[in-house]
Amino acid sequence: MPDIVIIGAGLGGLSFAIALKRKLGFTDFTIFEKAAEVGGTWRDNIYPGASSDTFIHFYSLSSDLNPEWPSTHGSQPDMLAYWVRLARKYELYPHIAFNRRVVSAEWDNKAQRWHVVTEDTSGGRAATTARVLISALGILEVPRYPSIPGLDAFGGTVFHSAKWDAGADLRGKRVAVIGNGTSAAQFVPYISEDPSVQVTQFCRTPHWFLPPIRTPISTRWRWIFRHVPLIMWLYRVLLYIRAEMAYLLVFHHAFLRKYSTKVAKKHITTTAPEADVAHLIPTYDLGCKRIIFDPNYLVTLHRPNLSLNWDGIQSICADGIITKNGEKLNFDVMIFATGFIADRFPLEIRGTDGRSVQDYYEEQGGPKAYIGTTVPGFPNMFMISGPNTTTGHFSVVFSVEQQVDYILKFVKPILRGVVSSFEVTPAATDRYDARIQEMLSRSVHVSCTSWYRTGEDGRVSSVFPGPGMLLWWWIRRVRWGDYRVDAASTSRWNGVVRRRKVGRLVMWALYVLLSLAVVLGATRGWSGMITDALRRWSVHV
Ligand code: NAP
């Protein structure tokens, strides 16, 4: 029976496992992974052109920077190779149960353990228990299909961008792409490269596009990164500062946002075909939906074999799509680029009173967790990339690393046997949530519908309301008062907390004394002080 069960071998699960080994030297953990390889999102999203729009040196683990990235933004194969390499380097494969998904988990208060049920690909079930449960499911886990009448009636080839059918031959076919978000913008330029493929893209709402940012990294720079790691570090710090500045520019000041909006408008009007421009400029605030750094999509719209359809889909039939204008369009292939279900918890995890995480979300009007990590009623369960932790245009790996460090602060006393379980209080969760929801209510994210929200216009439950620095500040240390421990551990834990407080006071006292000594030394002169002290000492002797 492992001490720690981790659900998912994506970025979050691997980062946590690496930290357990590197920082605690701890190895008694199991990762349950539903697929046959590590990598999560970067294993699943294999559509042509899949890549990250976050600077790759900032989208890598701080402990494992890679000097060999060929360009400023990672492509899916490069990203997957990176995470596979890390899993090998840290010898994580023996810890991973592949092709085995977690079906359910239930907290046993008496045993102070999680009972976890898993299932392999043939339906064979197994049970295990663990002291700590780490939910590292990620945010873009379950593909979303829209509710369009006749969805199942289509007789041709159908797939979702996140479940790309690599065997589908699109040559000479009429292809309907439904959706025009980040994923579609990345693969449409690829599938329409062949003029024999007739692509019609069904769009509902326009997205803001900013000019492309991907550039190759020269061999000279790679050589420097390889041989002078400090420069690579400084480069990463610069990327961090750039990300924070860009965030403030777009998200925090209406005045500054005006400038970015101007840049986006200009890019759309000067790049897309004139006939499409009116449709392509959004009416909502820049940054409300995820901004797309143009992967050469807009220029692709000039291709004669690609057209946009803004009429809306009425229904789907055996051989095509009927638009809201009543027009029937025939297709051989239908590709859904309609995103992911980010407003539901996809697993049945039951806490102290038998309620599931999804039950809690529903009661609260949508996903909600304390610093996106802990949920009241679910002791010793920690989420990585939980509600309101993504930062829109920031590095997910950055927020994952902050969360991992935070969780380790609980894991240490649990593994040492000082405490059996920690549980966040409902009051602390409500307080935290009220604070971020108040910030979000003043943000751009409420000016449109997006996957950042619960339902169409519910609470903003995916994005964090501030810059990465704020997340770091909030999560850098635990407010132990916001957590309660199990009854049997209470007095032991209170003792630990008291000793820590005294230790901190002593440190502060020493710091103040030292500062006074430095100030006195500077004003009276060190030599005078030392001679005085020696004189007094010699008289004394
Ligand atoms: P998405 O941004 O949620 O976009 C879904 C698209 O489907 C939207 O355009 C939506 O239109 C459309 N849609 C839904 N139902 C429709 C219907 N009935 N008819 C027509 N259109 C419909 O999904 P995504 O593009 O897969 O991206 C999801 C997230 O993945 C991104 O926001 C991003 O965080 C991440 N991602 C990142 C990268 C990267 O470069 N880092 C790459 C790919 C994905 P509405 O806008 O009208 O709802």
Coordinates of C-alpha atoms and ligand atoms in Angstrom, one line a residue:
M1 CA 0.0 0.0 0.0
P2 CA 1.6 3.2 -1.1
D3 CA 1.8 6.2 1.3
I4 CA 0.9 8.6 -1.5
V5 CA -1.4 8.1 -4.5
I6 CA -1.0 10.5 -7.4
I7 CA -3.8 10.6 -10.0
G8 CA -2.3 11.3 -13.5
A9 CA 1.2 11.3 -15.0
G10 CA 0.8 14.7 -16.7
L11 CA 2.8 17.8 -15.9
G12 CA 1.3 18.1 -12.4
G13 CA 1.7 14.4 -11.4
L14 CA 5.2 14.2 -12.7
S15 CA 6.3 17.5 -11.1
F16 CA 4.9 16.3 -7.8
A17 CA 6.7 12.9 -8.0
I18 CA 9.9 14.6 -9.0
A19 CA 9.7 17.0 -6.0
L20 CA 8.9 14.0 -3.7
K21 CA 12.1 12.3 -4.8
R22 CA 14.3 15.4 -5.1
K23 CA 13.2 17.4 -2.1
L24 CA 12.1 14.7 0.4
G25 CA 14.0 11.6 -0.9
F26 CA 10.6 9.9 -0.6
T27 CA 9.8 7.0 -2.9
D28 CA 6.7 5.2 -1.5
F29 CA 4.2 6.6 -4.0
T30 CA 2.2 5.3 -7.0
I31 CA 1.0 7.3 -9.9
F32 CA -2.1 5.9 -11.6
E33 CA -2.2 6.8 -15.3
K34 CA -5.2 6.0 -17.6
A35 CA -3.0 6.0 -20.7
A36 CA 0.1 4.1 -21.8
E37 CA 2.6 6.9 -21.5
V38 CA 3.3 10.0 -19.4
G39 CA 2.7 13.6 -20.6
G40 CA -1.0 14.3 -20.1
T41 CA -2.1 17.1 -22.4
W42 CA 1.1 17.0 -24.3
R43 CA 0.6 13.2 -25.0
D44 CA -3.0 13.6 -26.0
N45 CA -3.1 16.7 -28.1
I46 CA -1.3 15.4 -31.2
Y47 CA -3.2 17.4 -33.8
P48 CA -0.9 18.9 -36.4
G49 CA 0.7 22.2 -35.2
A50 CA 0.0 21.5 -31.5
S51 CA 2.3 23.7 -29.5
S52 CA 2.6 26.0 -26.5
D53 CA 2.2 29.7 -26.7
T54 CA 4.2 30.2 -23.5
F55 CA 7.9 30.8 -23.7
I56 CA 9.3 27.3 -23.4
H57 CA 12.2 28.1 -21.0
F58 CA 9.6 29.4 -18.7
Y59 CA 7.3 26.5 -19.4
S60 CA 9.9 24.0 -18.1
L61 CA 10.7 22.8 -14.6
S62 CA 13.0 25.3 -12.8
S63 CA 15.1 22.3 -11.7
D64 CA 15.5 21.0 -15.2
L65 CA 16.0 23.8 -17.7
N66 CA 16.7 22.5 -21.2
P67 CA 19.4 24.3 -23.2
E68 CA 18.4 22.4 -26.4
W69 CA 14.9 23.9 -27.1
P70 CA 15.0 24.6 -30.8
S71 CA 12.6 27.6 -30.7
T72 CA 11.2 30.0 -28.1
H73 CA 7.9 28.0 -28.0
G74 CA 7.7 24.2 -27.6
S75 CA 6.0 22.0 -30.2
Q76 CA 3.9 19.0 -28.9
P77 CA 6.6 16.4 -29.8
D78 CA 9.4 18.4 -28.1
M79 CA 7.3 19.0 -25.0
L80 CA 6.3 15.3 -24.8
A81 CA 10.0 14.2 -25.3
Y82 CA 11.0 16.6 -22.4
W83 CA 8.5 15.1 -19.9
V84 CA 9.4 11.6 -21.0
R85 CA 13.0 12.4 -20.4
L86 CA 12.3 13.8 -17.0
A87 CA 10.3 10.7 -16.0
R88 CA 13.3 8.6 -17.1
K89 CA 15.8 10.8 -15.4
Y90 CA 14.0 10.7 -12.0
E91 CA 13.2 7.0 -12.5
L92 CA 9.5 7.5 -12.2
Y93 CA 8.4 4.7 -14.6
P94 CA 8.6 2.0 -11.9
H95 CA 6.2 4.1 -9.8
I96 CA 3.6 4.4 -12.6
A97 CA 0.7 2.0 -13.0
F98 CA -0.1 2.6 -16.7
N99 CA -3.4 1.9 -18.4
R100 CA -5.1 2.1 -15.0
R101 CA -7.5 4.9 -14.2
V102 CA -8.7 5.9 -10.8
V103 CA -12.5 5.2 -10.7
S104 CA -13.2 6.4 -7.2
A105 CA -11.7 7.3 -3.9
E106 CA -13.3 7.5 -0.5
W107 CA -11.9 9.0 2.8
D108 CA -11.9 6.6 5.7
N109 CA -11.9 8.8 8.8
K110 CA -11.3 5.9 11.2
A111 CA -8.3 4.6 9.3
Q112 CA -7.3 8.1 8.3
R113 CA -6.6 6.9 4.8
W114 CA -8.0 7.1 1.3
H115 CA -9.5 4.0 -0.2
V116 CA -8.8 4.2 -3.9
V117 CA -10.4 2.0 -6.6
T118 CA -8.7 1.7 -10.0
E119 CA -9.6 0.0 -13.2
D120 CA -7.5 -1.3 -16.1
T121 CA -8.3 -1.2 -19.8
S122 CA -10.1 -4.5 -19.7
G123 CA -12.3 -3.5 -16.8
G124 CA -10.4 -5.3 -14.1
R125 CA -10.7 -3.5 -10.8
A126 CA -8.2 -3.2 -7.9
A127 CA -8.3 -1.4 -4.6
T128 CA -5.5 0.3 -2.6
T129 CA -5.2 2.8 0.2
A130 CA -3.1 5.8 0.8
R131 CA -2.5 8.5 3.4
V132 CA -2.3 11.3 0.9
L133 CA -4.2 11.7 -2.4
I134 CA -2.9 14.0 -5.1
S135 CA -5.3 14.9 -7.8
A136 CA -3.2 15.9 -10.8
L137 CA -5.9 15.6 -13.4
G138 CA -5.1 18.9 -15.1
I139 CA -7.6 21.3 -16.4
L140 CA -7.9 20.3 -20.0
E141 CA -8.7 16.6 -19.4
V142 CA -12.2 15.9 -20.7
P143 CA -13.0 17.0 -24.3
R144 CA -16.2 18.9 -24.7
Y145 CA -18.7 18.2 -27.5
P146 CA -21.4 20.8 -28.1
S147 CA -25.0 19.8 -27.7
I148 CA -26.1 20.0 -31.3
P149 CA -29.2 18.1 -32.4
G150 CA -28.2 15.1 -34.5
L151 CA -24.6 15.0 -33.2
D152 CA -24.6 11.2 -33.4
A153 CA -26.3 11.0 -36.7
F154 CA -23.3 11.9 -38.8
G155 CA -22.1 8.9 -41.0
G156 CA -18.6 10.2 -41.9
T157 CA -15.4 10.4 -39.8
V158 CA -15.7 12.3 -36.6
F159 CA -13.1 13.2 -34.0
H160 CA -12.2 15.8 -31.4
S161 CA -9.0 17.9 -31.7
A162 CA -7.9 16.4 -28.3
K163 CA -8.4 12.8 -29.7
W164 CA -6.9 13.4 -33.1
D165 CA -7.4 10.5 -35.6
A166 CA -3.9 10.3 -37.0
G167 CA -5.1 7.6 -39.5
A168 CA -7.8 9.8 -41.0
D169 CA -6.9 10.6 -44.6
L170 CA -8.2 14.1 -45.4
R171 CA -7.0 14.3 -49.0
G172 CA -9.8 15.2 -51.4
K173 CA -12.3 15.4 -48.5
R174 CA -14.8 18.0 -47.4
V175 CA -13.9 18.8 -43.8
A176 CA -16.0 20.7 -41.3
V177 CA -14.1 22.2 -38.4
I178 CA -16.4 23.2 -35.5
G179 CA -14.9 25.8 -33.2
N180 CA -12.3 28.6 -33.7
G181 CA -10.3 28.6 -30.4
T182 CA -6.6 28.1 -29.9
S183 CA -6.6 24.5 -31.0
A184 CA -8.4 25.1 -34.3
A185 CA -6.2 28.1 -35.0
Q186 CA -3.2 25.8 -34.7
F187 CA -4.3 22.9 -36.9
V188 CA -6.4 24.7 -39.6
P189 CA -3.2 26.1 -41.3
Y190 CA -1.9 22.5 -41.4
I191 CA -4.9 20.6 -42.7
S192 CA -5.7 23.3 -45.3
E193 CA -2.1 23.2 -46.7
D194 CA -3.2 20.5 -49.2
P195 CA -5.5 22.3 -51.7
S196 CA -7.5 19.1 -52.3
V197 CA -8.8 19.4 -48.7
Q198 CA -11.9 21.6 -48.6
V199 CA -12.2 23.1 -45.1
T200 CA -15.2 24.9 -43.8
Q201 CA -14.8 26.3 -40.3
F202 CA -17.9 26.9 -38.2
C203 CA -17.3 29.9 -35.9
R204 CA -19.6 31.3 -33.3
T205 CA -17.6 34.1 -31.6
P206 CA -14.4 35.7 -32.8
H207 CA -11.2 35.5 -30.8
W208 CA -8.6 38.2 -30.3
F209 CA -5.3 37.5 -32.2
L210 CA -1.9 39.0 -31.4
P211 CA 1.0 38.8 -33.9
P212 CA 3.1 35.6 -33.9
I213 CA 5.8 35.3 -31.2
R214 CA 7.5 32.0 -32.0
T215 CA 11.1 32.4 -33.2
P216 CA 13.9 29.8 -33.6
I217 CA 16.7 29.8 -31.1
S218 CA 20.0 29.9 -32.9
T219 CA 22.7 27.3 -32.4
R220 CA 24.9 30.0 -30.9
W221 CA 22.4 30.8 -28.2
R222 CA 21.9 27.1 -27.5
W223 CA 25.6 26.7 -27.2
I224 CA 25.7 29.6 -24.6
F225 CA 22.7 28.0 -22.7
R226 CA 24.5 24.7 -22.7
H227 CA 27.8 26.0 -21.4
V228 CA 26.8 29.0 -19.3
P229 CA 23.7 27.8 -17.3
L230 CA 23.7 31.1 -15.5
I231 CA 22.8 32.9 -18.7
M232 CA 19.9 30.4 -19.3
W233 CA 18.7 31.3 -15.8
L234 CA 18.9 35.0 -16.4
Y235 CA 17.0 34.5 -19.7
R236 CA 14.3 32.6 -17.8
V237 CA 14.1 35.5 -15.2
L238 CA 13.7 37.9 -18.1
L239 CA 10.9 35.8 -19.6
Y240 CA 9.2 35.8 -16.2
I241 CA 9.4 39.6 -16.0
R242 CA 8.1 39.9 -19.6
A243 CA 5.2 37.6 -18.7
E244 CA 4.3 39.7 -15.7
M245 CA 4.6 43.0 -17.7
A246 CA 2.4 41.5 -20.5
Y247 CA -0.1 40.4 -17.9
L248 CA -0.4 43.8 -16.4
L249 CA -0.5 45.4 -19.8
V250 CA -3.5 43.3 -21.0
F251 CA -5.4 42.5 -17.8
H252 CA -5.0 45.1 -15.2
H253 CA -5.4 48.6 -16.7
A254 CA -8.1 49.6 -19.1
F255 CA -5.8 52.3 -20.4
L256 CA -2.9 49.9 -21.1
R257 CA -5.3 47.3 -22.5
K258 CA -6.4 49.9 -25.1
Y259 CA -2.9 49.9 -26.6
S260 CA -2.8 46.0 -26.8
T261 CA -6.3 46.0 -28.3
K262 CA -5.1 48.4 -31.0
V263 CA -2.2 46.1 -31.8
A264 CA -4.5 43.1 -32.0
K265 CA -7.0 45.0 -34.2
K266 CA -4.2 46.1 -36.5
H267 CA -2.9 42.6 -36.8
I268 CA -6.3 41.2 -37.7
T269 CA -7.2 43.9 -40.2
T270 CA -3.8 43.8 -42.0
T271 CA -3.5 40.0 -42.1
A272 CA -6.9 38.5 -42.7
P273 CA -8.9 38.7 -46.0
E274 CA -10.9 42.0 -46.1
A275 CA -14.2 40.1 -46.4
D276 CA -13.6 38.3 -43.1
V277 CA -12.3 41.2 -41.0
A278 CA -15.7 42.5 -39.8
H279 CA -16.5 39.0 -38.4
L280 CA -13.1 38.5 -36.9
I281 CA -12.9 41.5 -34.6
P282 CA -14.4 40.7 -31.2
T283 CA -16.7 43.0 -29.3
Y284 CA -15.6 41.8 -25.8
D285 CA -12.5 42.9 -23.9
L286 CA -9.1 41.6 -25.0
G287 CA -8.1 38.8 -22.6
C288 CA -11.6 37.7 -21.7
K289 CA -11.2 34.5 -23.7
R290 CA -7.7 33.2 -24.1
I291 CA -5.8 35.5 -26.5
I292 CA -4.4 33.6 -29.5
F293 CA -0.8 34.4 -30.6
D294 CA -1.4 34.0 -34.3
P295 CA 0.1 30.7 -35.5
N296 CA -0.2 32.0 -39.1
Y297 CA -3.9 31.2 -39.0
L298 CA -5.1 34.6 -40.3
V299 CA -2.9 34.6 -43.3
T300 CA -4.2 31.0 -44.1
L301 CA -7.7 32.4 -44.5
H302 CA -6.7 33.7 -47.9
R303 CA -6.5 30.1 -49.1
P304 CA -9.3 29.3 -51.6
N305 CA -9.9 25.9 -50.1
L306 CA -10.7 27.4 -46.6
S307 CA -13.9 29.3 -45.7
L308 CA -15.4 30.6 -42.5
N309 CA -19.1 30.0 -41.8
W310 CA -20.7 32.3 -39.1
D311 CA -24.3 31.2 -39.7
G312 CA -24.5 28.9 -36.7
I313 CA -25.2 25.2 -36.7
Q314 CA -28.9 24.2 -36.5
S315 CA -28.3 20.5 -36.6
I316 CA -26.1 17.7 -37.9
C317 CA -27.4 15.0 -40.2
A318 CA -26.0 11.8 -41.7
D319 CA -24.0 13.6 -44.4
G320 CA -23.5 17.1 -43.3
I321 CA -24.5 20.2 -41.3
I322 CA -27.7 22.3 -41.5
T323 CA -27.0 25.9 -40.7
K324 CA -29.4 28.3 -38.9
N325 CA -30.0 29.8 -42.3
G326 CA -31.5 26.5 -43.3
E327 CA -28.6 25.8 -45.7
K328 CA -27.4 22.2 -45.9
L329 CA -23.7 21.6 -46.4
N330 CA -22.3 18.2 -47.1
F331 CA -19.1 16.8 -45.4
D332 CA -17.0 13.7 -45.2
V333 CA -15.2 14.5 -42.0
M334 CA -16.2 16.5 -38.9
I335 CA -13.5 17.8 -36.5
F336 CA -14.7 19.1 -33.2
A337 CA -12.3 21.8 -31.8
T338 CA -14.8 22.7 -29.1
G339 CA -12.5 22.7 -26.1
F340 CA -12.7 21.0 -22.8
I341 CA -15.0 20.6 -19.8
A342 CA -13.2 22.6 -17.2
D343 CA -16.2 23.4 -14.9
R344 CA -16.8 19.9 -13.5
F345 CA -14.7 17.5 -11.5
P346 CA -14.4 14.3 -13.5
L347 CA -13.8 11.7 -10.8
E348 CA -15.9 10.4 -7.9
I349 CA -13.9 11.4 -4.9
R350 CA -15.9 11.3 -1.7
G351 CA -14.8 13.0 1.5
T352 CA -15.7 13.0 5.2
D353 CA -19.5 13.3 4.8
G354 CA -19.9 11.1 1.7
R355 CA -20.2 14.1 -0.6
S356 CA -18.2 14.1 -3.8
V357 CA -16.0 17.0 -5.0
Q358 CA -18.5 17.6 -7.8
D359 CA -21.3 17.8 -5.2
Y360 CA -19.3 20.4 -3.4
Y361 CA -18.8 22.3 -6.6
E362 CA -22.5 22.3 -7.4
E363 CA -23.4 23.5 -3.9
Q364 CA -20.9 26.4 -4.3
G365 CA -22.0 27.4 -7.8
G366 CA -18.9 26.0 -9.6
P367 CA -15.4 24.8 -8.9
K368 CA -14.0 26.3 -5.7
A369 CA -10.9 25.4 -3.6
Y370 CA -8.6 27.1 -1.1
I371 CA -5.7 28.5 -3.2
G372 CA -6.9 26.0 -5.9
T373 CA -5.4 23.3 -3.8
T374 CA -7.5 22.1 -0.9
V375 CA -11.3 21.5 -0.4
P376 CA -13.2 21.5 2.9
G377 CA -14.4 18.0 3.7
F378 CA -11.5 16.3 1.8
P379 CA -8.7 15.7 4.3
N380 CA -5.3 14.9 2.9
M381 CA -6.5 15.5 -0.7
F382 CA -4.5 18.1 -2.6
M383 CA -5.2 19.3 -6.1
I384 CA -2.6 20.4 -8.6
S385 CA -4.0 23.0 -11.1
G386 CA -7.3 23.1 -9.2
P387 CA -9.9 25.9 -9.6
N388 CA -8.6 29.4 -10.2
T389 CA -5.0 28.5 -10.6
T390 CA -4.3 29.0 -14.3
T391 CA -3.0 32.4 -15.0
G392 CA -4.4 32.8 -18.5
H393 CA -1.2 33.7 -20.3
F394 CA 1.3 32.6 -17.7
S395 CA 3.3 29.3 -17.4
V396 CA 1.3 26.5 -16.0
V397 CA 4.5 24.9 -14.8
F398 CA 5.2 28.0 -12.7
S399 CA 1.9 27.7 -10.9
V400 CA 2.3 23.9 -10.6
E401 CA 5.7 24.3 -9.0
Q402 CA 4.2 26.8 -6.4
Q403 CA 1.4 24.3 -5.6
V404 CA 3.8 21.4 -5.3
D405 CA 6.0 23.3 -2.8
Y406 CA 2.9 24.2 -0.8
I407 CA 1.6 20.6 -0.7
L408 CA 5.0 19.3 0.4
K409 CA 4.6 21.4 3.6
F410 CA 1.6 19.2 4.6
V411 CA 3.1 16.0 3.3
K412 CA 6.2 16.3 5.5
P413 CA 4.5 16.2 8.9
I414 CA 2.1 13.5 7.6
L415 CA 4.9 11.2 6.5
R416 CA 6.8 11.9 9.8
G417 CA 3.7 10.7 11.7
V418 CA 3.3 14.1 13.5
V419 CA -0.2 14.6 12.0
S420 CA -2.6 12.0 10.4
S421 CA -4.6 14.5 8.4
F422 CA -5.0 18.1 7.5
E423 CA -8.3 19.6 6.3
V424 CA -8.9 23.2 5.2
T425 CA -11.7 24.9 7.1
P426 CA -14.9 26.0 5.2
A427 CA -14.5 29.5 6.6
A428 CA -11.0 29.9 5.2
T429 CA -12.1 28.6 1.8
D430 CA -15.1 31.0 1.7
R431 CA -12.9 33.9 2.8
Y432 CA -10.3 33.1 0.1
D433 CA -12.9 32.5 -2.5
A434 CA -14.8 35.8 -1.7
R435 CA -11.5 37.7 -2.2
I436 CA -10.7 36.2 -5.6
Q437 CA -14.2 36.4 -6.8
E438 CA -14.4 40.0 -5.9
M439 CA -11.2 40.6 -7.9
L440 CA -12.5 38.5 -10.8
S441 CA -15.8 40.4 -10.8
R442 CA -13.8 43.5 -11.8
S443 CA -11.7 41.6 -14.4
V444 CA -12.0 41.3 -18.2
H445 CA -13.1 37.7 -17.8
V446 CA -16.7 38.6 -17.0
S447 CA -17.2 40.4 -20.3
C448 CA -17.8 37.2 -22.4
T449 CA -18.5 33.4 -22.3
S450 CA -15.4 31.2 -22.1
W451 CA -14.1 27.9 -20.6
Y452 CA -12.8 30.0 -17.7
R453 CA -16.4 30.2 -16.4
T454 CA -18.9 27.8 -15.0
G455 CA -21.6 27.3 -17.6
E456 CA -22.1 30.3 -19.9
D457 CA -22.1 33.1 -17.4
G458 CA -21.4 31.6 -14.0
R459 CA -18.5 32.2 -11.7
V460 CA -15.0 32.5 -13.2
S461 CA -13.7 29.2 -11.9
S462 CA -10.5 28.6 -13.9
V463 CA -8.3 31.6 -13.9
F464 CA -6.4 33.2 -11.2
P465 CA -7.2 36.9 -10.8
G466 CA -3.7 38.3 -10.5
P467 CA -0.1 38.1 -11.8
G468 CA 2.0 35.0 -11.0
M469 CA 3.8 37.0 -8.3
L470 CA 0.5 37.3 -6.3
L471 CA 0.0 33.5 -6.5
W472 CA 3.5 33.0 -5.3
W473 CA 3.0 35.4 -2.4
W474 CA -0.2 33.8 -1.3
I475 CA 1.1 30.2 -1.6
R476 CA 4.7 30.7 -0.4
R477 CA 3.8 29.7 3.2
V478 CA 0.9 27.9 4.9
R479 CA -1.5 29.8 7.1
W480 CA -1.8 26.9 9.5
G481 CA -4.8 28.5 11.2
D482 CA -6.8 27.9 8.1
Y483 CA -6.4 24.1 8.5
R484 CA -7.6 21.7 11.2
V485 CA -5.9 18.5 12.0
D486 CA -7.4 15.2 13.2
A487 CA -8.4 15.0 16.8
A488 CA -5.6 12.5 17.8
S489 CA -2.9 14.7 16.4
T490 CA -4.1 18.0 17.7
S491 CA -2.0 18.4 20.8
R492 CA 1.1 17.1 19.1
W493 CA 0.6 19.5 16.2
N494 CA -0.1 22.5 18.5
G495 CA 3.2 21.8 20.1
V496 CA 5.0 21.9 16.8
V497 CA 3.2 25.1 15.8
R498 CA 4.1 26.7 19.2
R499 CA 7.8 25.7 18.8
R500 CA 7.8 27.1 15.3
K501 CA 6.4 30.4 16.5
V502 CA 9.0 30.6 19.2
G503 CA 11.8 29.7 16.7
R504 CA 10.5 32.5 14.4
L505 CA 10.5 35.0 17.3
V506 CA 14.1 34.0 18.2
M507 CA 15.1 34.5 14.6
W508 CA 13.5 37.9 14.4
A509 CA 15.1 38.9 17.7
L510 CA 18.6 37.9 16.4
Y511 CA 17.9 39.7 13.2
V512 CA 17.0 42.9 15.1
L513 CA 20.1 42.6 17.4
L514 CA 22.3 42.1 14.4
S515 CA 20.8 45.0 12.5
L516 CA 21.4 47.2 15.6
A517 CA 25.0 46.1 15.9
V518 CA 25.5 46.9 12.2
V519 CA 23.9 50.4 12.6
L520 CA 25.9 51.1 15.7
G521 CA 29.1 49.8 14.0
A522 CA 28.5 52.1 11.1
T523 CA 27.9 55.2 13.2
R524 CA 30.6 54.7 15.8
G525 CA 33.1 53.0 13.6
W526 CA 33.9 49.3 13.8
S527 CA 37.5 49.8 14.9
G528 CA 36.4 52.0 17.8
M529 CA 33.8 49.4 18.9
I530 CA 36.3 46.6 18.8
T531 CA 39.0 48.6 20.7
D532 CA 36.4 49.6 23.3
A533 CA 35.3 46.0 23.7
L534 CA 38.9 44.7 23.9
R535 CA 39.8 47.4 26.5
R536 CA 36.8 46.5 28.6
W537 CA 37.6 42.8 28.3
S538 CA 41.3 43.3 29.2
V539 CA 40.3 45.5 32.3
H540 CA 37.9 42.8 33.2
V541 CA 40.5 40.0 32.8
Ligands
NAP1 P1 -11.7 26.7 -26.6 O1 -10.7 27.8 -26.5 O2 -12.6 26.4 -25.5 O3 -12.5 26.9 -28.0 C1 -13.6 26.1 -28.3 C2 -14.2 26.7 -29.5 O4 -15.3 25.9 -29.9 C3 -14.7 28.1 -29.4 O5 -14.4 28.8 -30.5 C4 -16.2 27.9 -29.2 O6 -17.0 29.0 -29.6 C5 -16.4 26.8 -30.2 N1 -17.7 26.1 -30.1 C6 -18.2 25.5 -29.1 N2 -19.4 25.0 -29.4 C7 -19.7 25.5 -30.7 C8 -20.8 25.3 -31.6 N3 -21.9 24.7 -31.2 N4 -20.7 25.9 -32.8 C9 -19.6 26.5 -33.2 N5 -18.5 26.7 -32.3 C10 -18.6 26.2 -31.1 O7 -11.0 25.3 -26.9 P2 -9.5 25.0 -27.5 O8 -9.3 25.8 -28.7 O9 -9.3 23.5 -27.6 O10 -8.6 25.6 -26.4 C11 -8.8 25.3 -25.1 C12 -7.7 25.8 -24.3 O11 -6.6 24.9 -24.5 C13 -7.1 27.1 -24.7 O12 -7.8 28.2 -24.2 C14 -5.7 27.0 -24.1 O13 -5.7 27.3 -22.8 C15 -5.4 25.6 -24.3 N6 -4.6 25.4 -25.5 C16 -3.4 26.1 -25.4 C17 -2.6 26.0 -26.5 C18 -1.3 26.7 -26.4 O14 -0.8 27.2 -27.4 N7 -0.7 26.8 -25.2 C19 -3.0 25.3 -27.7 C20 -4.2 24.7 -27.7 C21 -5.0 24.8 -26.6 P3 -17.4 30.2 -28.5 O15 -16.1 31.0 -28.4 O16 -18.5 30.9 -29.2 O17 -17.8 29.5 -27.3

